[in-house]
Coordinates of C-alpha atoms and ligand atoms in Angstrom, one line a residue:
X163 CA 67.3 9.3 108.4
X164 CA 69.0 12.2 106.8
X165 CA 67.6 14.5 104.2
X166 CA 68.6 13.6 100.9
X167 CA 68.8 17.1 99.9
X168 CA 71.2 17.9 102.5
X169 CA 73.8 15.1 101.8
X170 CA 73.5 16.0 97.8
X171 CA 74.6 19.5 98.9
X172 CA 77.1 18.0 101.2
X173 CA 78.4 15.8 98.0
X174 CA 78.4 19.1 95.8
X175 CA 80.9 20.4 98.3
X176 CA 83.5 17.9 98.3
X177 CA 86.6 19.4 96.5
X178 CA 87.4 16.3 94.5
X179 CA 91.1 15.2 93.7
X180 CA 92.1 16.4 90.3
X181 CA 92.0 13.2 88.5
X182 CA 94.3 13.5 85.1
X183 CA 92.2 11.2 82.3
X184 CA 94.6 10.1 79.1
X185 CA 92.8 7.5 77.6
X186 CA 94.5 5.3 74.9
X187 CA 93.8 6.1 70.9
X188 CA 90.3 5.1 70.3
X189 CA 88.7 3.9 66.6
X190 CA 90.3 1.4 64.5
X191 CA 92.6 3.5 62.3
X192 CA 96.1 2.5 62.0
X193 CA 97.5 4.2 65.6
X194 CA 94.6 2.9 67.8
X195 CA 95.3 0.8 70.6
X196 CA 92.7 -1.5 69.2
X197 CA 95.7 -2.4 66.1
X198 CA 98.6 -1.4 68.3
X199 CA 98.2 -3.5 71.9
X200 CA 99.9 -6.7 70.7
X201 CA 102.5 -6.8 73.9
X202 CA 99.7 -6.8 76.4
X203 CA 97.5 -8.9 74.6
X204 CA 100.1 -11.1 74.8
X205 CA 100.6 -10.5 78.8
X206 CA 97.0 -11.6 79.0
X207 CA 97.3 -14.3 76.7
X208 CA 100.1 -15.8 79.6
X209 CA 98.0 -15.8 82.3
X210 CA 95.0 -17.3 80.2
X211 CA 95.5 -20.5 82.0
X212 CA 96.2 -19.0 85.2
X213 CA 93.1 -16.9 85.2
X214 CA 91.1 -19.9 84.9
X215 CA 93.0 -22.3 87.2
X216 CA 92.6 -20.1 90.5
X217 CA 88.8 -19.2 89.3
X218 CA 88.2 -22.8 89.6
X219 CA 90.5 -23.5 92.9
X220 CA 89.4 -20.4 95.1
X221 CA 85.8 -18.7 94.1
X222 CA 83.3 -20.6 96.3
X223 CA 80.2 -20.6 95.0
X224 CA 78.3 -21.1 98.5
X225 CA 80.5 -18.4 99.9
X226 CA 79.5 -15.4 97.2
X227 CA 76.3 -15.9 97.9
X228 CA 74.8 -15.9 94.1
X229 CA 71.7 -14.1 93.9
X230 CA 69.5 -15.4 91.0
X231 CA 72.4 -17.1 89.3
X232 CA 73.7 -13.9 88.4
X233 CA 77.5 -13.1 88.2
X234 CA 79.2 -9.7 88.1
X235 CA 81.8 -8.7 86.5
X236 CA 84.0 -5.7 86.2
X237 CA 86.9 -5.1 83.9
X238 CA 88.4 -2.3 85.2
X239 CA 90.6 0.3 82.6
X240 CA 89.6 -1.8 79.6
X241 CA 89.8 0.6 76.6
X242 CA 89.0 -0.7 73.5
X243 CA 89.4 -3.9 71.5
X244 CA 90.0 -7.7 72.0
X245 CA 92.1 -7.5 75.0
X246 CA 89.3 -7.1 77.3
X247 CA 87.0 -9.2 75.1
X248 CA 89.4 -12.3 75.7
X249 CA 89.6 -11.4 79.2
X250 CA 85.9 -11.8 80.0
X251 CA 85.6 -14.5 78.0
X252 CA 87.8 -16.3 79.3
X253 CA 86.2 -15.6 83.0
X254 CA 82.9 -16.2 81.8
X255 CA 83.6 -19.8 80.4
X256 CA 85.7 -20.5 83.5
X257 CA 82.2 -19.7 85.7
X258 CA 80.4 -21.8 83.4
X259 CA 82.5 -25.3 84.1
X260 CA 82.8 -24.2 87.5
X261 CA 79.1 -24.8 87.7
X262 CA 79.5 -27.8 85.3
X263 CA 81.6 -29.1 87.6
X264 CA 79.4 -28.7 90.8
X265 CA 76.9 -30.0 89.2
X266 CA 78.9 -33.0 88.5
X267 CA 78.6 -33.6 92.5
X268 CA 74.7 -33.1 92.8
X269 CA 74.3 -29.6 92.8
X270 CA 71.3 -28.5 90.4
X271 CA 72.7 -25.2 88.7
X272 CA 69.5 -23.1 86.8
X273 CA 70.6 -21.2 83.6
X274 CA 73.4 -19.0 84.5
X275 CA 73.6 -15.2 83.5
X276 CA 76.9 -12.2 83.1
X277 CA 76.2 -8.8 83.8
X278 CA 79.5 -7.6 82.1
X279 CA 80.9 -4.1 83.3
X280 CA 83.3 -2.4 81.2
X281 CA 85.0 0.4 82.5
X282 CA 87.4 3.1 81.7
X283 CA 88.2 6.9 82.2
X284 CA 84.7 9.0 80.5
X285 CA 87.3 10.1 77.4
X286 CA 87.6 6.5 76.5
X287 CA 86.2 5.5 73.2
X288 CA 83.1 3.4 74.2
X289 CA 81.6 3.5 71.0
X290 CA 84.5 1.7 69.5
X291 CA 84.0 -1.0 72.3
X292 CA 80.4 -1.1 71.8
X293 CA 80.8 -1.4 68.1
X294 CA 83.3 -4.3 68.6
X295 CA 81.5 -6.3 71.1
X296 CA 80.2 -10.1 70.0
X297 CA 76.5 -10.6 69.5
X298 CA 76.3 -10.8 73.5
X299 CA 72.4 -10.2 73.4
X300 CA 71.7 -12.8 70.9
X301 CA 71.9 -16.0 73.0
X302 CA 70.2 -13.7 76.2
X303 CA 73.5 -14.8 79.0
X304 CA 75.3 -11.5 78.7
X305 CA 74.8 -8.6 79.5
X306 CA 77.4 -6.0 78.8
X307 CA 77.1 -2.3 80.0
X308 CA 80.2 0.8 79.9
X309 CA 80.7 2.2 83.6
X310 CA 82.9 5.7 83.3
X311 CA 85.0 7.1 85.3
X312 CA 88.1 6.9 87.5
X313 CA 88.8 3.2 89.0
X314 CA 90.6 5.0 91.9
X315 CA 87.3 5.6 92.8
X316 CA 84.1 3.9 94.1
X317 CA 82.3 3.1 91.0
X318 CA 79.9 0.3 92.1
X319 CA 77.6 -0.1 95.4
X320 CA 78.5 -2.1 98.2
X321 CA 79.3 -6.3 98.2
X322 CA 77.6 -6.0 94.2
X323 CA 80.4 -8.0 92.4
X324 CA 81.8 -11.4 92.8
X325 CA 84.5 -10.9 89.9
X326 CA 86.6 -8.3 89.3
X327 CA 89.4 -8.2 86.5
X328 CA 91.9 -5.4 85.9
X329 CA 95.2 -5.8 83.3
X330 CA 98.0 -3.0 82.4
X331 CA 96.5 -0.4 83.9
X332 CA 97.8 0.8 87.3
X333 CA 101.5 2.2 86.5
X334 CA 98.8 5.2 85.7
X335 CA 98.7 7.1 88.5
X336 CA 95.7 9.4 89.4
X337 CA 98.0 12.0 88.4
X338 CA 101.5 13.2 88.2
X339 CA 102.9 14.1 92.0
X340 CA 103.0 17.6 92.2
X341 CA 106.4 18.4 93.7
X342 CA 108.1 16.8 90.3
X343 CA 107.2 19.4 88.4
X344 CA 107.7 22.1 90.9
X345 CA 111.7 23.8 90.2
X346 CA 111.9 24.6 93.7
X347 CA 111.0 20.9 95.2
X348 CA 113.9 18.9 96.3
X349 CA 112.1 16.3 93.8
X350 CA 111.8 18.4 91.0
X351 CA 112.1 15.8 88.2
X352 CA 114.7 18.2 85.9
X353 CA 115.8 15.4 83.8
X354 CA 113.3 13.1 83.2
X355 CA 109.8 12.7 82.2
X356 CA 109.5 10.3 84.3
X357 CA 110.0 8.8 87.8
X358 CA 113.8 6.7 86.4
X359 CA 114.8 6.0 90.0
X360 CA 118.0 8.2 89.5
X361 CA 117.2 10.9 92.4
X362 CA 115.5 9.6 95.3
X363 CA 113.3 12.2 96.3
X364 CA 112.0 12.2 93.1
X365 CA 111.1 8.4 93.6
X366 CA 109.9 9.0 97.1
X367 CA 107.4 11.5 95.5
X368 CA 106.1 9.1 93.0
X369 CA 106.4 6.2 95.5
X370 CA 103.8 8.2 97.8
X371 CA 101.6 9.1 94.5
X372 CA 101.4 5.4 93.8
X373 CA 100.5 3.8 97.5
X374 CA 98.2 6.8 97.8
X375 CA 96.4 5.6 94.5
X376 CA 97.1 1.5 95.1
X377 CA 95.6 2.2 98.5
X378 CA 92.1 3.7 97.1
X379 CA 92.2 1.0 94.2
X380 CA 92.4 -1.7 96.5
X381 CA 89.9 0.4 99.0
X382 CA 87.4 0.8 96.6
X383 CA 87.5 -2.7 95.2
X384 CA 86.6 -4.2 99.3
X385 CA 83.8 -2.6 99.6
X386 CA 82.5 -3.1 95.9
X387 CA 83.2 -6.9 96.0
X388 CA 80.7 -9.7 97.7
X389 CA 83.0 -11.5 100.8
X390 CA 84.3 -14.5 98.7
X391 CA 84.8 -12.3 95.3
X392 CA 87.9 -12.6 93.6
X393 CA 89.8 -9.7 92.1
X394 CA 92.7 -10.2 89.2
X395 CA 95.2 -8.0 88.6
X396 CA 98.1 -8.1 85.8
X397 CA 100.4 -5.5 85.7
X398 CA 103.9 -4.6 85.3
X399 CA 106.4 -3.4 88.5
X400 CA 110.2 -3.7 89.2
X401 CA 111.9 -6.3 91.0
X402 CA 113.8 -4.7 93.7
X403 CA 116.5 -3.0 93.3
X404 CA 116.0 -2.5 89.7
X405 CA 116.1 1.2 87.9
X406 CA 113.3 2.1 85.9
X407 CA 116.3 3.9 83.7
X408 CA 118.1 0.4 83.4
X409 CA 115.4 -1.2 81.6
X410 CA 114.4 -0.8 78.1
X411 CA 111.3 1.0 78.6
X412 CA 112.9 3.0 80.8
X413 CA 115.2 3.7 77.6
X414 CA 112.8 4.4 75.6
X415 CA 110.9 7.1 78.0
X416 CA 114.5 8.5 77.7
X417 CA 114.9 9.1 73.8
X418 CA 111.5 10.5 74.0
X419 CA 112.8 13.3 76.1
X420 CA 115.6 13.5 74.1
X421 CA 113.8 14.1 71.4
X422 CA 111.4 16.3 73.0
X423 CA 114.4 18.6 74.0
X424 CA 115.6 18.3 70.3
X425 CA 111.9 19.5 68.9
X426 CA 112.4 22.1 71.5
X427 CA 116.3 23.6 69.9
X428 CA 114.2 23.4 66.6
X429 CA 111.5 26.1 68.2
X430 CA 108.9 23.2 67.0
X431 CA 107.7 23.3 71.0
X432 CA 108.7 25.4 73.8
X433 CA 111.3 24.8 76.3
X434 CA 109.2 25.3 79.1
X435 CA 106.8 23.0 78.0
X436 CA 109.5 20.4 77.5
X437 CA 110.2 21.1 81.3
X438 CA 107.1 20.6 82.9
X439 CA 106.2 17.4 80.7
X440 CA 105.7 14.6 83.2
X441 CA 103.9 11.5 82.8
X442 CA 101.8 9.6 85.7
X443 CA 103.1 6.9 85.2
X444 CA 105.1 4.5 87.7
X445 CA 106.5 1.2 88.0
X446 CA 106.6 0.0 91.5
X447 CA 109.0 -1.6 93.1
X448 CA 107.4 -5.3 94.0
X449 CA 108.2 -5.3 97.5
X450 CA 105.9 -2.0 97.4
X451 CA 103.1 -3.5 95.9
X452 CA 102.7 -6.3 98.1
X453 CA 103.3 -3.8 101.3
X454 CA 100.5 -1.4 99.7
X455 CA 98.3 -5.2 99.0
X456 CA 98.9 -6.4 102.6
X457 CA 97.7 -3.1 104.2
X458 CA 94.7 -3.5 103.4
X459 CA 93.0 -6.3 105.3
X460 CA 89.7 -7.1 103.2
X461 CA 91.9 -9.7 101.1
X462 CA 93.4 -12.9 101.4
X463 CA 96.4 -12.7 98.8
X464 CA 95.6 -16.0 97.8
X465 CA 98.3 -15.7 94.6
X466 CA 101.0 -12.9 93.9
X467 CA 104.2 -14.1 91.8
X468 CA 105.8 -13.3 88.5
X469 CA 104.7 -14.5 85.3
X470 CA 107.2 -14.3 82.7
X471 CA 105.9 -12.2 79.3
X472 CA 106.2 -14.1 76.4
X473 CA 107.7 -11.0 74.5
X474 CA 110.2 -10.3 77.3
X475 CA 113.2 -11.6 75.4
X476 CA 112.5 -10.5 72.2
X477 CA 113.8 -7.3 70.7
X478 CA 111.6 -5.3 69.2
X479 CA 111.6 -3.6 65.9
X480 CA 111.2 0.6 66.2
X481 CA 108.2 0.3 64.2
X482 CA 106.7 -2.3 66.8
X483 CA 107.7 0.6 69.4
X484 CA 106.9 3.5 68.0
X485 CA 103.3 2.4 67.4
X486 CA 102.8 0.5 70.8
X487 CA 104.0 3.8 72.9
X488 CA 101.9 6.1 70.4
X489 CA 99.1 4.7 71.0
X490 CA 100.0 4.6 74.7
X491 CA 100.9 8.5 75.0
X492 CA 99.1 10.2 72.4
X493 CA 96.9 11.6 74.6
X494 CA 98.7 13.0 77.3
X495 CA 101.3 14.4 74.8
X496 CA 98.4 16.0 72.9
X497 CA 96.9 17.2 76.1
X498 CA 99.8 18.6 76.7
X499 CA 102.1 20.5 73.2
X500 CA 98.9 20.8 71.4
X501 CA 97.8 19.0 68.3
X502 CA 100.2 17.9 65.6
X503 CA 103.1 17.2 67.7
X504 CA 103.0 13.0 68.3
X505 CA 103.6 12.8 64.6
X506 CA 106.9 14.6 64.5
X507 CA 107.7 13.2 67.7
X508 CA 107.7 9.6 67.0
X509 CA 109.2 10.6 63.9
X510 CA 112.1 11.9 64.8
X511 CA 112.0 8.6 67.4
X512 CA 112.2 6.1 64.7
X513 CA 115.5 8.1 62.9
X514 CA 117.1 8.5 66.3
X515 CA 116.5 4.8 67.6
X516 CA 118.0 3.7 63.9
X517 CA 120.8 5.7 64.1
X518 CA 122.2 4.5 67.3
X519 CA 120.9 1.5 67.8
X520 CA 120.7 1.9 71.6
X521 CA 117.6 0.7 73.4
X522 CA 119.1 -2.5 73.9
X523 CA 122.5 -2.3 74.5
X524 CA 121.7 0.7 77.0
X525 CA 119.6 -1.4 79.0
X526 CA 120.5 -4.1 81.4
X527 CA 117.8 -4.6 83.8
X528 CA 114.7 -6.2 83.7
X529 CA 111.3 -5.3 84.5
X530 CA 109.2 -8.3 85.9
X531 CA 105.4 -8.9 84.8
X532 CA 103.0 -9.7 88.4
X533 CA 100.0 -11.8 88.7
X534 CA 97.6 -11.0 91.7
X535 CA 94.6 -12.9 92.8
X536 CA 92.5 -11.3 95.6
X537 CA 90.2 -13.2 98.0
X538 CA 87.1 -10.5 99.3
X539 CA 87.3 -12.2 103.2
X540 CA 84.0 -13.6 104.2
X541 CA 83.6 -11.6 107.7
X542 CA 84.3 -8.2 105.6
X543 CA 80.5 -7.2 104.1
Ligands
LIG34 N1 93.1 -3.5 80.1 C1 93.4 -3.2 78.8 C2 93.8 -1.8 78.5 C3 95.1 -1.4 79.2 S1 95.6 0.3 78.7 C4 94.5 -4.2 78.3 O1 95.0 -4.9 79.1 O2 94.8 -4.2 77.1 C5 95.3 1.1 80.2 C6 93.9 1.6 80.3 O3 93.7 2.0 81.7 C7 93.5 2.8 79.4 O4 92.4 2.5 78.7 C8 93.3 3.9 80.4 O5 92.3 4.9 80.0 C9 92.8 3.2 81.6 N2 93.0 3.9 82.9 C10 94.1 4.5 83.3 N3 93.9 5.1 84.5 C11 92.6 4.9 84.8 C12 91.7 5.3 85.8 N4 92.2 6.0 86.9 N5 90.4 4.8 85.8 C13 90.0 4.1 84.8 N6 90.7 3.7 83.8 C14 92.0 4.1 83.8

């Protein structure tokens, strides 16, 4: 048996990874994410159905070996407001006819209880959540608690969940890939501020920051997971072959630099600054999230295809944008120029966008919505 002492000290000596935190805009003023996360609500909304279909088909309840008809569940990077609301309670009435259902064929099912886990980066607003939570307590089934810190990361013990639940989160990478900011890298990122798929060493640094951080994602999740648990994931990639520059976020990202370089020629931020403003944020290619998915082998991909978005088609007014990207980016840009700055920004966004009309017509790709459902394999405890 080892000291305790001895493996605290050995803990305390770990250099740990520099994990970057930009959590959305918290409260409920008229920027927050809570009043400005309509498009994914909406990419949860379309796999509503989904969600509860494969719950039904593919968690088996002998399998996840319920201890005192207790379930688990973990959102994981669920910032604040309905989004992650819906989400659980949509998983939470699917348990509940599940066990309807068994009953249906003889099984006797006690009184069921949810221990809810809700977690995010530590800078997340958790108050706001809590605030905003339903009256869980009052009918004595759920039992919600905040878990922070990085989901790259363990953050529950071993075979302790039999759900987990994660949605528009994982084009944030642990951090932005160090040679993209470095002017003497072959994959210095000079003209972007973010990975566009233009120069290929600059995509073969972000493609190794991404299966680094997919890898300990889906790492962490295997050992946290009881064998039979299910993990959901909803998240945005590329389909093969398409440019992250050819698609209309990947236009927008664009007239953000551009107007970042035009705040700069005002002397409103400094060039250098401009320079070494790179985001952590990367959409994979598919083919690279499935490789990354199959690596591991604690999982049975029991469901990975594309679910249309219900807003892809529609074009978007700058107002819609503006406020859906603010409340996106307001931290790391903050973080980053200094207070004051995401107001002039987005600002000067809205006249350029209306001047020249040119997210659309600029781009003609597509970026393609996933759905992933993850078996925990019954021989990996
Ligand atoms: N799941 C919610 C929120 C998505 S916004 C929804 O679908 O609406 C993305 C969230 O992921 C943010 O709250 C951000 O703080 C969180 N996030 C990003 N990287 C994270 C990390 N490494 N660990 C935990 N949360 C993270």
């Amino acid at each position: 048996m080892r000291n305790f002492g001895v493996v605290l000290e050995e803990m305390a000596n770990v250099k740990p990874t520099l994990i970057q935190s930009y959590p959305m805009i918290g409260g409920d003023g008229p920027h927050s994410y809570l009043r400005n996360s309509t498009y994914q609500k909406a990419a949860i909304e379309s796999v509503r159905a989904k969600i509860k279909e494969t719950i039904l088909a593919k968690l088996g309840l002998k399998t996840t070996k319920l201890d005192l008809n207790t379930y688990k569940i973990a959102d994981f990077g669920c910032s604040v407001g309905s989004n992650t609301l819906d989400v659980i309670q949509n998983i939470i009435e699917t348990l509940k006819l599940k066990h309807q259902q068994e009953e249906t064929k003889g099984n006797n099912h006690e009184h069921l209880e949810f221990h809810v886990f809700f977690n995010d980066q530590t800078d997340n607003d958790f108050n706001t959540l809590f605030k905003t939570l339903p009256r869980y307590h009052l009918d004595r089934e759920i039992f919600a608690c905040g878990v922070p810190g990085s989901f790259y990361r363990r953050l529950f013990p071993r075979n302790s969940l039999h759900i987990g639940h994660t949605s528009n989160t994982l084009v944030w990478l642990s951090t932005t890939p160090e040679d993209v900011c470095n002017r003497n890298s072959q994959a210095w990122n000079k003209n972007s501020i973010l990975c566009t798929n233009l120069v290929e060493q600059v995509t073969e640094a972000y493609r190794n920051q991404f299966k680094k951080d997919m890898r300990a994602f889906i790492a962490a999740r295997a050992q946290e997971l009881v064998p039979g648990g299910l993990m959901i994931i909803l998240g945005l990639c590329l389909p093969d072959g398409v440019q992250m520059i050819r698609t209309w976020k990947g236009v927008v990202y664009d007239m953000i630099r551009d107007c970042l370089i035009d705040m700069a020629k005002s002397g409103i931020i400094k060039e250098e600054k401009v320079e070494s403003f790179k985001l952590p944020i990367y959409f994979p290619q598919f083919s690279e999230l499935k490789e990354v998915i199959e690596q591991n082998g604690c999982f049975s991909i029991e469901v990975m295809e594309e679910v249309k978005h219900p807003m892809e088609d529609m074009p978007f007014t700058d107002g819609f944008i503006i406020s859906m990207f603010r409340a996106m980016l307001h931290g790391f840009i903050e973080e980053h120029f200094g207070g004051g700055v995401v107001d002039e920004l987005f600002d000067r966004f809205g006249k350029k966008s209306t001047r020249d009309r040119s997210i659309y017509s600029r781009a003609s790709q597509k970026d393609m919505q996933y759905f992933i459902l993850l078996k925990k394999k019954i021989d990996r405890s």
